[in-house]
Amino acid sequence: MLDRRQVLAALGTTALATLASNPVLAAASIKPDDASALLVIDVQNCFLPGGSLAVKEGEQVVPVINRIAKAFANVVMTQDWHTQGHVSFASVHSGKKPFETIDLPYGKQVLWPDHCVQGTDGAALSKDLSIPQAELIIRKGFHKDVDSYSAFLEADGKTSTGLAGYLKGRKIKRVFVAGLATDFCVAWTALDARKAGFEVYVVEDACRGIDTQGSLAKAWADMAKAGVKRIQSGDIAVSA
Ligand code: VGL
Ligand code: ZN
């Protein structure tokens, strides 16, 4: 029987070099540079256990995000930031329940429990996030009659949050997206980032989804089609 040393010797240096340089096989092969930014989407109390729109296992993204954030010189966070009586709340549409949909002037809108109302504790970022270098917090969904899952564009498809201009002004070329929820704010942000011309990575294990009416599978399919790269947090090189 060959032992490990003999196997390595038999493989030879060429085979080992191939293993190490193969992005599929090598661990931690992606190194964020100065032109990379981490976008931390909506890690807010309302989406965490005990919150009004709690995402299953939502709290599990926090340590993963804290760890990978160490690899980024540029971090932007977002906050879902609704008015009271926001159009996306089921409570303002008589006879409607959360997770049902309605047609609004800008298209189909899923209705939600009241969540992330401006200035409330539910809208606050998780106190367990530990990303002191984060340089910008973008708030979105603050127009009463328009939702905004995306950190770039409101749901009317035309009102900009200013984030693309900010990132381009900072010479960012690549964005890595993490947070809540995979199938809504993460996916819409990733898709709009592609449309704005960025290279886009979604860090799957740093996200959790809501998954209503097939939304999670559809989100991954839409993202794949748009050229969004699906990676794991272990693919990102984080120095100790
Ligand atoms: C979100 C539903 C409603 C999200 C925000 O952060 O994904 N989902 N508002
Ligand atoms: Zn919302």
PDB file of C-alpha atoms and ligand atoms in Angstrom:
ATOM      1  CA  MET A   1       0.000   0.000   0.000  1.00  0.00           C
ATOM      2  CA  LEU A   2       1.166   3.501  -0.799  1.00  0.00           C
ATOM      3  CA  ASP A   3       1.279   5.941   2.043  1.00  0.00           C
ATOM      4  CA  ARG A   4       0.387   9.617   1.643  1.00  0.00           C
ATOM      5  CA  ARG A   5       3.990  10.688   1.063  1.00  0.00           C
ATOM      6  CA  GLN A   6       4.471   8.162  -1.718  1.00  0.00           C
ATOM      7  CA  VAL A   7       1.207   9.241  -3.364  1.00  0.00           C
ATOM      8  CA  LEU A   8       2.299  12.895  -3.298  1.00  0.00           C
ATOM      9  CA  ALA A   9       5.703  11.948  -4.713  1.00  0.00           C
ATOM     10  CA  ALA A  10       4.034   9.934  -7.456  1.00  0.00           C
ATOM     11  CA  LEU A  11       1.716  12.813  -8.336  1.00  0.00           C
ATOM     12  CA  GLY A  12       4.752  15.025  -8.800  1.00  0.00           C
ATOM     13  CA  THR A  13       5.020  18.772  -8.661  1.00  0.00           C
ATOM     14  CA  THR A  14       3.113  19.433 -11.886  1.00  0.00           C
ATOM     15  CA  ALA A  15       0.012  17.664 -10.673  1.00  0.00           C
ATOM     16  CA  LEU A  16       0.188  19.433  -7.314  1.00  0.00           C
ATOM     17  CA  ALA A  17       0.595  22.826  -8.980  1.00  0.00           C
ATOM     18  CA  THR A  18      -2.439  22.068 -11.149  1.00  0.00           C
ATOM     19  CA  LEU A  19      -4.482  21.190  -8.067  1.00  0.00           C
ATOM     20  CA  ALA A  20      -3.508  24.391  -6.290  1.00  0.00           C
ATOM     21  CA  SER A  21      -4.210  26.668  -9.247  1.00  0.00           C
ATOM     22  CA  ASN A  22      -7.527  25.105 -10.163  1.00  0.00           C
ATOM     23  CA  PRO A  23     -10.169  27.527  -8.867  1.00  0.00           C
ATOM     24  CA  VAL A  24     -12.675  24.702  -8.497  1.00  0.00           C
ATOM     25  CA  LEU A  25     -10.436  22.527  -6.358  1.00  0.00           C
ATOM     26  CA  ALA A  26      -8.332  24.990  -4.402  1.00  0.00           C
ATOM     27  CA  ALA A  27      -9.787  26.313  -1.161  1.00  0.00           C
ATOM     28  CA  ALA A  28      -9.958  30.060  -0.545  1.00  0.00           C
ATOM     29  CA  SER A  29      -8.934  30.926  -4.083  1.00  0.00           C
ATOM     30  CA  ILE A  30     -10.664  34.305  -4.386  1.00  0.00           C
ATOM     31  CA  LYS A  31      -8.760  37.290  -3.010  1.00  0.00           C
ATOM     32  CA  PRO A  32     -10.814  40.497  -2.794  1.00  0.00           C
ATOM     33  CA  ASP A  33      -8.729  43.490  -3.947  1.00  0.00           C
ATOM     34  CA  ASP A  34      -9.123  47.260  -3.670  1.00  0.00           C
ATOM     35  CA  ALA A  35     -11.588  47.178  -6.564  1.00  0.00           C
ATOM     36  CA  SER A  36     -13.846  44.727  -4.652  1.00  0.00           C
ATOM     37  CA  ALA A  37     -16.673  45.582  -2.269  1.00  0.00           C
ATOM     38  CA  LEU A  38     -18.747  43.427   0.060  1.00  0.00           C
ATOM     39  CA  LEU A  39     -22.443  44.373   0.104  1.00  0.00           C
ATOM     40  CA  VAL A  40     -24.086  43.252   3.356  1.00  0.00           C
ATOM     41  CA  ILE A  41     -27.808  43.197   2.668  1.00  0.00           C
ATOM     42  CA  ASP A  42     -30.476  43.832   5.320  1.00  0.00           C
ATOM     43  CA  VAL A  43     -29.023  42.036   8.352  1.00  0.00           C
ATOM     44  CA  GLN A  44     -31.700  43.693  10.470  1.00  0.00           C
ATOM     45  CA  ASN A  45     -33.625  42.594  13.539  1.00  0.00           C
ATOM     46  CA  CYS A  46     -36.925  42.178  11.653  1.00  0.00           C
ATOM     47  CA  PHE A  47     -35.327  39.462   9.499  1.00  0.00           C
ATOM     48  CA  LEU A  48     -33.704  37.648  12.457  1.00  0.00           C
ATOM     49  CA  PRO A  49     -35.279  35.269  15.013  1.00  0.00           C
ATOM     50  CA  GLY A  50     -38.077  37.032  16.871  1.00  0.00           C
ATOM     51  CA  GLY A  51     -38.451  39.599  14.072  1.00  0.00           C
ATOM     52  CA  SER A  52     -41.696  40.296  12.231  1.00  0.00           C
ATOM     53  CA  LEU A  53     -40.380  38.812   8.957  1.00  0.00           C
ATOM     54  CA  ALA A  54     -37.859  36.369  10.396  1.00  0.00           C
ATOM     55  CA  VAL A  55     -35.886  34.464   7.771  1.00  0.00           C
ATOM     56  CA  LYS A  56     -35.257  30.811   8.696  1.00  0.00           C
ATOM     57  CA  GLU A  57     -31.690  30.444  10.072  1.00  0.00           C
ATOM     58  CA  GLY A  58     -31.146  34.146   9.371  1.00  0.00           C
ATOM     59  CA  GLU A  59     -28.908  34.503  12.424  1.00  0.00           C
ATOM     60  CA  GLN A  60     -26.475  31.970  10.950  1.00  0.00           C
ATOM     61  CA  VAL A  61     -25.264  34.447   8.353  1.00  0.00           C
ATOM     62  CA  VAL A  62     -23.850  36.829  10.957  1.00  0.00           C
ATOM     63  CA  PRO A  63     -20.635  34.971  11.955  1.00  0.00           C
ATOM     64  CA  VAL A  64     -20.007  34.033   8.320  1.00  0.00           C
ATOM     65  CA  ILE A  65     -20.344  37.660   7.203  1.00  0.00           C
ATOM     66  CA  ASN A  66     -18.176  38.902  10.097  1.00  0.00           C
ATOM     67  CA  ARG A  67     -15.442  36.464   9.037  1.00  0.00           C
ATOM     68  CA  ILE A  68     -15.362  37.230   5.309  1.00  0.00           C
ATOM     69  CA  ALA A  69     -15.692  40.987   5.905  1.00  0.00           C
ATOM     70  CA  LYS A  70     -12.114  40.903   7.216  1.00  0.00           C
ATOM     71  CA  ALA A  71     -10.970  40.277   3.641  1.00  0.00           C
ATOM     72  CA  PHE A  72     -12.593  43.487   2.332  1.00  0.00           C
ATOM     73  CA  ALA A  73     -11.247  47.025   2.367  1.00  0.00           C
ATOM     74  CA  ASN A  74     -14.665  48.174   1.122  1.00  0.00           C
ATOM     75  CA  VAL A  75     -17.907  47.189   2.826  1.00  0.00           C
ATOM     76  CA  VAL A  76     -21.336  48.699   2.208  1.00  0.00           C
ATOM     77  CA  MET A  77     -24.362  47.681   4.274  1.00  0.00           C
ATOM     78  CA  THR A  78     -28.027  48.150   3.444  1.00  0.00           C
ATOM     79  CA  GLN A  79     -31.096  48.713   5.566  1.00  0.00           C
ATOM     80  CA  ASP A  80     -34.652  48.068   4.466  1.00  0.00           C
ATOM     81  CA  TRP A  81     -36.221  51.333   5.642  1.00  0.00           C
ATOM     82  CA  HIS A  82     -39.968  51.578   5.177  1.00  0.00           C
ATOM     83  CA  THR A  83     -42.467  54.248   6.103  1.00  0.00           C
ATOM     84  CA  GLN A  84     -45.339  53.310   8.352  1.00  0.00           C
ATOM     85  CA  GLY A  85     -48.172  52.024   6.198  1.00  0.00           C
ATOM     86  CA  HIS A  86     -45.762  51.144   3.380  1.00  0.00           C
ATOM     87  CA  VAL A  87     -47.349  49.827   0.170  1.00  0.00           C
ATOM     88  CA  SER A  88     -45.540  46.469   0.615  1.00  0.00           C
ATOM     89  CA  PHE A  89     -47.325  45.787   3.917  1.00  0.00           C
ATOM     90  CA  ALA A  90     -50.315  43.412   3.701  1.00  0.00           C
ATOM     91  CA  SER A  91     -51.888  45.361   6.573  1.00  0.00           C
ATOM     92  CA  VAL A  92     -52.660  48.355   4.311  1.00  0.00           C
ATOM     93  CA  HIS A  93     -54.508  46.310   1.667  1.00  0.00           C
ATOM     94  CA  SER A  94     -57.937  45.284   2.904  1.00  0.00           C
ATOM     95  CA  GLY A  95     -58.621  41.573   2.660  1.00  0.00           C
ATOM     96  CA  LYS A  96     -54.979  40.736   1.897  1.00  0.00           C
ATOM     97  CA  LYS A  97     -52.666  38.539   3.917  1.00  0.00           C
ATOM     98  CA  PRO A  98     -48.872  38.411   4.078  1.00  0.00           C
ATOM     99  CA  PHE A  99     -47.237  36.458   1.223  1.00  0.00           C
ATOM    100  CA  GLU A 100     -50.166  37.110  -1.129  1.00  0.00           C
ATOM    101  CA  THR A 101     -49.446  39.284  -4.156  1.00  0.00           C
ATOM    102  CA  ILE A 102     -51.116  42.336  -5.679  1.00  0.00           C
ATOM    103  CA  ASP A 103     -50.623  44.284  -8.889  1.00  0.00           C
ATOM    104  CA  LEU A 104     -49.178  47.742  -8.406  1.00  0.00           C
ATOM    105  CA  PRO A 105     -48.457  50.323 -11.138  1.00  0.00           C
ATOM    106  CA  TYR A 106     -44.860  49.046 -11.343  1.00  0.00           C
ATOM    107  CA  GLY A 107     -45.735  45.345 -11.397  1.00  0.00           C
ATOM    108  CA  LYS A 108     -46.416  42.414  -9.073  1.00  0.00           C
ATOM    109  CA  GLN A 109     -45.772  43.031  -5.402  1.00  0.00           C
ATOM    110  CA  VAL A 110     -45.527  40.350  -2.726  1.00  0.00           C
ATOM    111  CA  LEU A 111     -47.195  41.584   0.457  1.00  0.00           C
ATOM    112  CA  TRP A 112     -45.320  41.271   3.738  1.00  0.00           C
ATOM    113  CA  PRO A 113     -45.960  41.570   7.440  1.00  0.00           C
ATOM    114  CA  ASP A 114     -45.134  45.107   8.627  1.00  0.00           C
ATOM    115  CA  HIS A 115     -41.323  45.220   8.910  1.00  0.00           C
ATOM    116  CA  CYS A 116     -38.319  47.519   9.051  1.00  0.00           C
ATOM    117  CA  VAL A 117     -40.239  50.686   9.852  1.00  0.00           C
ATOM    118  CA  GLN A 118     -37.898  53.683   9.932  1.00  0.00           C
ATOM    119  CA  GLY A 119     -36.343  54.327  13.326  1.00  0.00           C
ATOM    120  CA  THR A 120     -37.730  51.217  15.027  1.00  0.00           C
ATOM    121  CA  ASP A 121     -35.634  48.560  16.759  1.00  0.00           C
ATOM    122  CA  GLY A 122     -36.757  46.058  14.127  1.00  0.00           C
ATOM    123  CA  ALA A 123     -35.123  48.173  11.446  1.00  0.00           C
ATOM    124  CA  ALA A 124     -31.807  48.361  13.299  1.00  0.00           C
ATOM    125  CA  LEU A 125     -28.834  46.392  12.015  1.00  0.00           C
ATOM    126  CA  SER A 126     -28.012  43.290  14.076  1.00  0.00           C
ATOM    127  CA  LYS A 127     -25.895  44.216  17.069  1.00  0.00           C
ATOM    128  CA  ASP A 128     -23.864  41.053  16.412  1.00  0.00           C
ATOM    129  CA  LEU A 129     -22.482  42.381  13.126  1.00  0.00           C
ATOM    130  CA  SER A 130     -18.856  43.286  13.640  1.00  0.00           C
ATOM    131  CA  ILE A 131     -17.635  45.212  10.590  1.00  0.00           C
ATOM    132  CA  PRO A 132     -16.144  48.450  11.902  1.00  0.00           C
ATOM    133  CA  GLN A 133     -14.638  49.416   8.528  1.00  0.00           C
ATOM    134  CA  ALA A 134     -18.042  49.498   6.772  1.00  0.00           C
ATOM    135  CA  GLU A 135     -18.013  52.807   4.936  1.00  0.00           C
ATOM    136  CA  LEU A 136     -21.590  53.366   3.794  1.00  0.00           C
ATOM    137  CA  ILE A 137     -25.090  52.366   4.823  1.00  0.00           C
ATOM    138  CA  ILE A 138     -27.655  52.581   2.034  1.00  0.00           C
ATOM    139  CA  ARG A 139     -31.284  52.782   3.080  1.00  0.00           C
ATOM    140  CA  LYS A 140     -33.951  51.670   0.658  1.00  0.00           C
ATOM    141  CA  GLY A 141     -37.699  51.261   0.401  1.00  0.00           C
ATOM    142  CA  PHE A 142     -38.289  54.675   1.998  1.00  0.00           C
ATOM    143  CA  HIS A 143     -40.792  55.869  -0.612  1.00  0.00           C
ATOM    144  CA  LYS A 144     -44.212  54.953   0.710  1.00  0.00           C
ATOM    145  CA  ASP A 145     -45.657  53.780  -2.636  1.00  0.00           C
ATOM    146  CA  VAL A 146     -42.643  51.919  -4.029  1.00  0.00           C
ATOM    147  CA  ASP A 147     -40.792  48.898  -2.645  1.00  0.00           C
ATOM    148  CA  SER A 148     -37.057  48.419  -3.127  1.00  0.00           C
ATOM    149  CA  TYR A 149     -35.581  44.955  -2.725  1.00  0.00           C
ATOM    150  CA  SER A 150     -32.531  46.010  -4.714  1.00  0.00           C
ATOM    151  CA  ALA A 151     -29.821  48.175  -3.205  1.00  0.00           C
ATOM    152  CA  PHE A 152     -29.412  49.811  -6.637  1.00  0.00           C
ATOM    153  CA  LEU A 153     -32.883  50.451  -8.082  1.00  0.00           C
ATOM    154  CA  GLU A 154     -36.338  50.783  -6.597  1.00  0.00           C
ATOM    155  CA  ALA A 155     -39.075  48.406  -7.751  1.00  0.00           C
ATOM    156  CA  ASP A 156     -40.336  50.966 -10.289  1.00  0.00           C
ATOM    157  CA  GLY A 157     -37.228  49.949 -12.226  1.00  0.00           C
ATOM    158  CA  LYS A 158     -35.996  53.512 -12.646  1.00  0.00           C
ATOM    159  CA  THR A 159     -35.424  55.325  -9.356  1.00  0.00           C
ATOM    160  CA  SER A 160     -31.762  54.955  -8.381  1.00  0.00           C
ATOM    161  CA  THR A 161     -30.539  54.684  -4.804  1.00  0.00           C
ATOM    162  CA  GLY A 162     -27.207  56.174  -5.921  1.00  0.00           C
ATOM    163  CA  LEU A 163     -25.236  53.036  -5.027  1.00  0.00           C
ATOM    164  CA  ALA A 164     -23.938  52.351  -8.569  1.00  0.00           C
ATOM    165  CA  GLY A 165     -22.641  55.909  -8.791  1.00  0.00           C
ATOM    166  CA  TYR A 166     -21.000  55.610  -5.383  1.00  0.00           C
ATOM    167  CA  LEU A 167     -19.268  52.318  -6.232  1.00  0.00           C
ATOM    168  CA  LYS A 168     -18.118  53.591  -9.622  1.00  0.00           C
ATOM    169  CA  GLY A 169     -16.858  56.777  -7.994  1.00  0.00           C
ATOM    170  CA  ARG A 170     -14.789  54.565  -5.691  1.00  0.00           C
ATOM    171  CA  LYS A 171     -13.500  52.574  -8.701  1.00  0.00           C
ATOM    172  CA  ILE A 172     -15.153  49.337  -7.542  1.00  0.00           C
ATOM    173  CA  LYS A 173     -15.394  46.687 -10.264  1.00  0.00           C
ATOM    174  CA  ARG A 174     -16.448  43.576  -8.315  1.00  0.00           C
ATOM    175  CA  VAL A 175     -19.189  43.182  -5.729  1.00  0.00           C
ATOM    176  CA  PHE A 176     -19.728  40.285  -3.348  1.00  0.00           C
ATOM    177  CA  VAL A 177     -23.270  40.045  -1.990  1.00  0.00           C
ATOM    178  CA  ALA A 178     -24.266  38.501   1.358  1.00  0.00           C
ATOM    179  CA  GLY A 179     -27.166  38.797   3.788  1.00  0.00           C
ATOM    180  CA  LEU A 180     -30.953  38.486   3.782  1.00  0.00           C
ATOM    181  CA  ALA A 181     -32.923  37.364   2.017  1.00  0.00           C
ATOM    182  CA  THR A 182     -31.319  35.331  -0.799  1.00  0.00           C
ATOM    183  CA  ASP A 183     -34.425  35.289  -2.971  1.00  0.00           C
ATOM    184  CA  PHE A 184     -35.452  38.929  -2.542  1.00  0.00           C
ATOM    185  CA  CYS A 185     -33.052  41.686  -1.556  1.00  0.00           C
ATOM    186  CA  VAL A 186     -29.854  39.684  -2.205  1.00  0.00           C
ATOM    187  CA  ALA A 187     -30.981  38.424  -5.628  1.00  0.00           C
ATOM    188  CA  TRP A 188     -32.426  41.731  -6.829  1.00  0.00           C
ATOM    189  CA  THR A 189     -29.256  43.513  -5.711  1.00  0.00           C
ATOM    190  CA  ALA A 190     -27.049  40.975  -7.510  1.00  0.00           C
ATOM    191  CA  LEU A 191     -29.103  41.209 -10.719  1.00  0.00           C
ATOM    192  CA  ASP A 192     -29.030  45.011 -10.732  1.00  0.00           C
ATOM    193  CA  ALA A 193     -25.302  44.970 -10.003  1.00  0.00           C
ATOM    194  CA  ARG A 194     -24.822  42.892 -13.178  1.00  0.00           C
ATOM    195  CA  LYS A 195     -26.996  45.359 -15.128  1.00  0.00           C
ATOM    196  CA  ALA A 196     -24.831  48.200 -13.816  1.00  0.00           C
ATOM    197  CA  GLY A 197     -21.750  46.431 -15.195  1.00  0.00           C
ATOM    198  CA  PHE A 198     -20.165  44.935 -12.072  1.00  0.00           C
ATOM    199  CA  GLU A 199     -18.657  41.487 -11.764  1.00  0.00           C
ATOM    200  CA  VAL A 200     -20.928  39.841  -9.160  1.00  0.00           C
ATOM    201  CA  TYR A 201     -20.464  37.042  -6.640  1.00  0.00           C
ATOM    202  CA  VAL A 202     -23.186  35.848  -4.255  1.00  0.00           C
ATOM    203  CA  VAL A 203     -21.782  34.106  -1.184  1.00  0.00           C
ATOM    204  CA  GLU A 204     -24.371  31.363  -0.724  1.00  0.00           C
ATOM    205  CA  ASP A 205     -23.639  30.304   2.860  1.00  0.00           C
ATOM    206  CA  ALA A 206     -23.568  33.971   3.918  1.00  0.00           C
ATOM    207  CA  CYS A 207     -27.227  34.282   2.830  1.00  0.00           C
ATOM    208  CA  ARG A 208     -30.561  32.712   3.781  1.00  0.00           C
ATOM    209  CA  GLY A 209     -33.801  32.768   1.812  1.00  0.00           C
ATOM    210  CA  ILE A 210     -37.509  33.279   2.514  1.00  0.00           C
ATOM    211  CA  ASP A 211     -38.602  30.809  -0.214  1.00  0.00           C
ATOM    212  CA  THR A 212     -42.240  31.632  -0.902  1.00  0.00           C
ATOM    213  CA  GLN A 213     -43.952  30.252  -4.036  1.00  0.00           C
ATOM    214  CA  GLY A 214     -40.740  28.905  -5.549  1.00  0.00           C
ATOM    215  CA  SER A 215     -38.889  32.189  -5.114  1.00  0.00           C
ATOM    216  CA  LEU A 216     -35.553  30.684  -4.024  1.00  0.00           C
ATOM    217  CA  ALA A 217     -35.087  28.363  -7.021  1.00  0.00           C
ATOM    218  CA  LYS A 218     -36.228  31.113  -9.390  1.00  0.00           C
ATOM    219  CA  ALA A 219     -33.773  33.585  -7.856  1.00  0.00           C
ATOM    220  CA  TRP A 220     -30.801  31.229  -8.345  1.00  0.00           C
ATOM    221  CA  ALA A 221     -31.892  30.488 -11.923  1.00  0.00           C
ATOM    222  CA  ASP A 222     -32.247  34.202 -12.744  1.00  0.00           C
ATOM    223  CA  MET A 223     -28.870  34.947 -11.183  1.00  0.00           C
ATOM    224  CA  ALA A 224     -27.119  32.128 -13.073  1.00  0.00           C
ATOM    225  CA  LYS A 225     -28.612  33.365 -16.342  1.00  0.00           C
ATOM    226  CA  ALA A 226     -27.370  36.883 -15.630  1.00  0.00           C
ATOM    227  CA  GLY A 227     -23.810  35.696 -15.023  1.00  0.00           C
ATOM    228  CA  VAL A 228     -23.810  36.040 -11.239  1.00  0.00           C
ATOM    229  CA  LYS A 229     -21.186  33.742  -9.723  1.00  0.00           C
ATOM    230  CA  ARG A 230     -22.413  31.516  -6.880  1.00  0.00           C
ATOM    231  CA  ILE A 231     -19.624  30.914  -4.354  1.00  0.00           C
ATOM    232  CA  GLN A 232     -19.161  29.776  -0.736  1.00  0.00           C
ATOM    233  CA  SER A 233     -17.532  31.778   2.042  1.00  0.00           C
ATOM    234  CA  GLY A 234     -14.681  29.231   2.091  1.00  0.00           C
ATOM    235  CA  ASP A 235     -13.770  30.268  -1.455  1.00  0.00           C
ATOM    236  CA  ILE A 236     -12.716  33.695  -0.165  1.00  0.00           C
ATOM    237  CA  ALA A 237      -9.185  34.076   1.156  1.00  0.00           C
ATOM    238  CA  VAL A 238      -9.338  35.592   4.655  1.00  0.00           C
ATOM    239  CA  SER A 239      -5.992  36.007   6.414  1.00  0.00           C
ATOM    240  CA  ALA A 240      -5.996  34.941  10.064  1.00  0.00           C
TER     241      ALA A 240
HETATM  242  C1  VGL B   1     -36.792  41.790   2.058  1.00  0.00           C
HETATM  243  C2  VGL B   1     -38.982  41.173   1.816  1.00  0.00           C
HETATM  244  C3  VGL B   1     -39.391  42.445   2.103  1.00  0.00           C
HETATM  245  C4  VGL B   1     -35.354  41.365   2.022  1.00  0.00           C
HETATM  246  C5  VGL B   1     -37.177  43.070   2.344  1.00  0.00           C
HETATM  247  O1  VGL B   1     -34.524  42.007   2.706  1.00  0.00           O
HETATM  248  O2  VGL B   1     -35.048  40.384   1.299  1.00  0.00           O
HETATM  249  N1  VGL B   1     -37.696  40.847   1.778  1.00  0.00           N
HETATM  250  N2  VGL B   1     -38.471  43.385   2.362  1.00  0.00           N
HETATM  251 ZN    ZN B   2     -39.082  45.331   2.918  1.00  0.00          ZN
END
